[in-house]
């Protein structure tokens, strides 16, 4: 579960930054 959240945050944060 933590792994899924980890990769999700890794692309979710950069996406919001754009």
N, CA, C and O atoms as a Tripos MOL2 file, in Angstrom:
@<TRIPOS>MOLECULE
protein
   72    71    18     0     0
PROTEIN
NO_CHARGES

@<TRIPOS>ATOM
      1 N           0.8480   -1.2040    0.0000 N.3       1 UNK1
      2 CA          0.0000    0.0000    0.0000 C.3       1 UNK1
      3 C           0.8810    1.2500    0.0000 C.2       1 UNK1
      4 O           0.6440    2.1780   -0.7730 O.2       1 UNK1
      5 N           1.8830    1.2730    0.8560 N.am      2 UNK2
      6 CA          2.7770    2.4430    0.9250 C.3       2 UNK2
      7 C           3.4550    2.6570   -0.4190 C.2       2 UNK2
      8 O           3.6180    3.7920   -0.8670 O.2       2 UNK2
      9 N           3.8500    1.5560   -1.0630 N.am      3 UNK3
     10 CA          4.5280    1.6690   -2.3670 C.3       3 UNK3
     11 C           3.6310    2.3810   -3.3750 C.2       3 UNK3
     12 O           4.0710    3.2840   -4.0850 O.2       3 UNK3
     13 N           2.3740    1.9630   -3.4260 N.am      4 UNK4
     14 CA          1.4370    2.5800   -4.3750 C.3       4 UNK4
     15 C           1.3190    4.0710   -4.1110 C.2       4 UNK4
     16 O           1.3360    4.8720   -5.0460 O.2       4 UNK4
     17 N           1.1990    4.4510   -2.8430 N.am      5 UNK5
     18 CA          1.0910    5.8740   -2.4950 C.3       5 UNK5
     19 C           2.3670    6.5930   -2.9000 C.2       5 UNK5
     20 O           2.3220    7.7310   -3.3680 O.2       5 UNK5
     21 N           3.5030    5.9340   -2.7210 N.am      6 UNK6
     22 CA          4.7950    6.5350   -3.0550 C.3       6 UNK6
     23 C           4.8910    6.8950   -4.5290 C.2       6 UNK6
     24 O           5.2540    8.0200   -4.8730 O.2       6 UNK6
     25 N           4.5660    5.9430   -5.4030 N.am      7 UNK7
     26 CA          4.6910    6.2380   -6.8500 C.3       7 UNK7
     27 C           3.5940    7.1970   -7.2850 C.2       7 UNK7
     28 O           3.7970    7.9990   -8.1970 O.2       7 UNK7
     29 N           2.4520    7.1230   -6.6520 N.am      8 UNK8
     30 CA          1.3590    8.0250   -7.0090 C.3       8 UNK8
     31 C           1.7520    9.4670   -6.6890 C.2       8 UNK8
     32 O           1.5850   10.3600   -7.5210 O.2       8 UNK8
     33 N           2.2710    9.6890   -5.4870 N.am      9 UNK9
     34 CA          2.6900   11.0380   -5.0650 C.3       9 UNK9
     35 C           3.8180   11.5340   -5.9590 C.2       9 UNK9
     36 O           3.8920   12.7230   -6.2700 O.2       9 UNK9
     37 N           4.7000   10.6210   -6.3740 N.am     10 UNK10
     38 CA          5.8590   11.0040   -7.1980 C.3      10 UNK10
     39 C           5.4250   11.6030   -8.5280 C.2      10 UNK10
     40 O           6.1650   12.3930   -9.1130 O.2      10 UNK10
     41 N           4.2340   11.2420   -9.0200 N.am     11 UNK11
     42 CA          3.7740   11.8180  -10.3090 C.3      11 UNK11
     43 C           2.6240   12.8000  -10.0940 C.2      11 UNK11
     44 O           2.3660   13.6560  -10.9390 O.2      11 UNK11
     45 N           1.9350   12.6710   -8.9590 N.am     12 UNK12
     46 CA          0.8180   13.5850   -8.6700 C.3      12 UNK12
     47 C           1.3390   14.9770   -8.3320 C.2      12 UNK12
     48 O           0.8080   15.9740   -8.8220 O.2      12 UNK12
     49 N           2.3740   15.0510   -7.4980 N.am     13 UNK13
     50 CA          2.9300   16.3510   -7.1070 C.3      13 UNK13
     51 C           3.4820   17.1070   -8.3080 C.2      13 UNK13
     52 O           3.1280   18.2710   -8.4940 O.2      13 UNK13
     53 N           4.3300   16.4990   -9.1330 N.am     14 UNK14
     54 CA          4.8680   17.1780  -10.3220 C.3      14 UNK14
     55 C           3.7450   17.6100  -11.2660 C.2      14 UNK14
     56 O           3.8380   18.6590  -11.9030 O.2      14 UNK14
     57 N           2.6980   16.8130  -11.3550 N.am     15 UNK15
     58 CA          1.5760   17.1340  -12.2430 C.3      15 UNK15
     59 C           0.8980   18.4240  -11.7760 C.2      15 UNK15
     60 O           0.5430   19.2720  -12.5950 O.2      15 UNK15
     61 N           0.7180   18.5690  -10.4620 N.am     16 UNK16
     62 CA          0.0820   19.7770   -9.9260 C.3      16 UNK16
     63 C           1.0190   20.9680  -10.0650 C.2      16 UNK16
     64 O           0.5680   22.1060  -10.2000 O.2      16 UNK16
     65 N           2.3260   20.7080  -10.0330 N.am     17 UNK17
     66 CA          3.3130   21.7940  -10.1610 C.3      17 UNK17
     67 C           3.1910   22.4550  -11.5320 C.2      17 UNK17
     68 O           3.3610   23.6660  -11.6700 O.2      17 UNK17
     69 N           2.8900   21.6270  -12.5550 N.am     18 UNK18
     70 CA          2.7520   22.1680  -13.9070 C.3      18 UNK18
     71 C           1.5100   23.0490  -13.9670 C.2      18 UNK18
     72 O           1.2010   23.6090  -15.0190 O.2      18 UNK18
@<TRIPOS>BOND
     1     1     2 1
     2     2     3 1
     3     3     4 2
     4     3     5 am
     5     5     6 1
     6     6     7 1
     7     7     8 2
     8     7     9 am
     9     9    10 1
    10    10    11 1
    11    11    12 2
    12    11    13 am
    13    13    14 1
    14    14    15 1
    15    15    16 2
    16    15    17 am
    17    17    18 1
    18    18    19 1
    19    19    20 2
    20    19    21 am
    21    21    22 1
    22    22    23 1
    23    23    24 2
    24    23    25 am
    25    25    26 1
    26    26    27 1
    27    27    28 2
    28    27    29 am
    29    29    30 1
    30    30    31 1
    31    31    32 2
    32    31    33 am
    33    33    34 1
    34    34    35 1
    35    35    36 2
    36    35    37 am
    37    37    38 1
    38    38    39 1
    39    39    40 2
    40    39    41 am
    41    41    42 1
    42    42    43 1
    43    43    44 2
    44    43    45 am
    45    45    46 1
    46    46    47 1
    47    47    48 2
    48    47    49 am
    49    49    50 1
    50    50    51 1
    51    51    52 2
    52    51    53 am
    53    53    54 1
    54    54    55 1
    55    55    56 2
    56    55    57 am
    57    57    58 1
    58    58    59 1
    59    59    60 2
    60    59    61 am
    61    61    62 1
    62    62    63 1
    63    63    64 2
    64    63    65 am
    65    65    66 1
    66    66    67 1
    67    67    68 2
    68    67    69 am
    69    69    70 1
    70    70    71 1
    71    71    72 2
@<TRIPOS>SUBSTRUCTURE
     1 UNK1         2 RESIDUE 1 A UNK
     2 UNK2         6 RESIDUE 1 A UNK
     3 UNK3        10 RESIDUE 1 A UNK
     4 UNK4        14 RESIDUE 1 A UNK
     5 UNK5        18 RESIDUE 1 A UNK
     6 UNK6        22 RESIDUE 1 A UNK
     7 UNK7        26 RESIDUE 1 A UNK
     8 UNK8        30 RESIDUE 1 A UNK
     9 UNK9        34 RESIDUE 1 A UNK
    10 UNK10       38 RESIDUE 1 A UNK
    11 UNK11       42 RESIDUE 1 A UNK
    12 UNK12       46 RESIDUE 1 A UNK
    13 UNK13       50 RESIDUE 1 A UNK
    14 UNK14       54 RESIDUE 1 A UNK
    15 UNK15       58 RESIDUE 1 A UNK
    16 UNK16       62 RESIDUE 1 A UNK
    17 UNK17       66 RESIDUE 1 A UNK
    18 UNK18       70 RESIDUE 1 A UNK
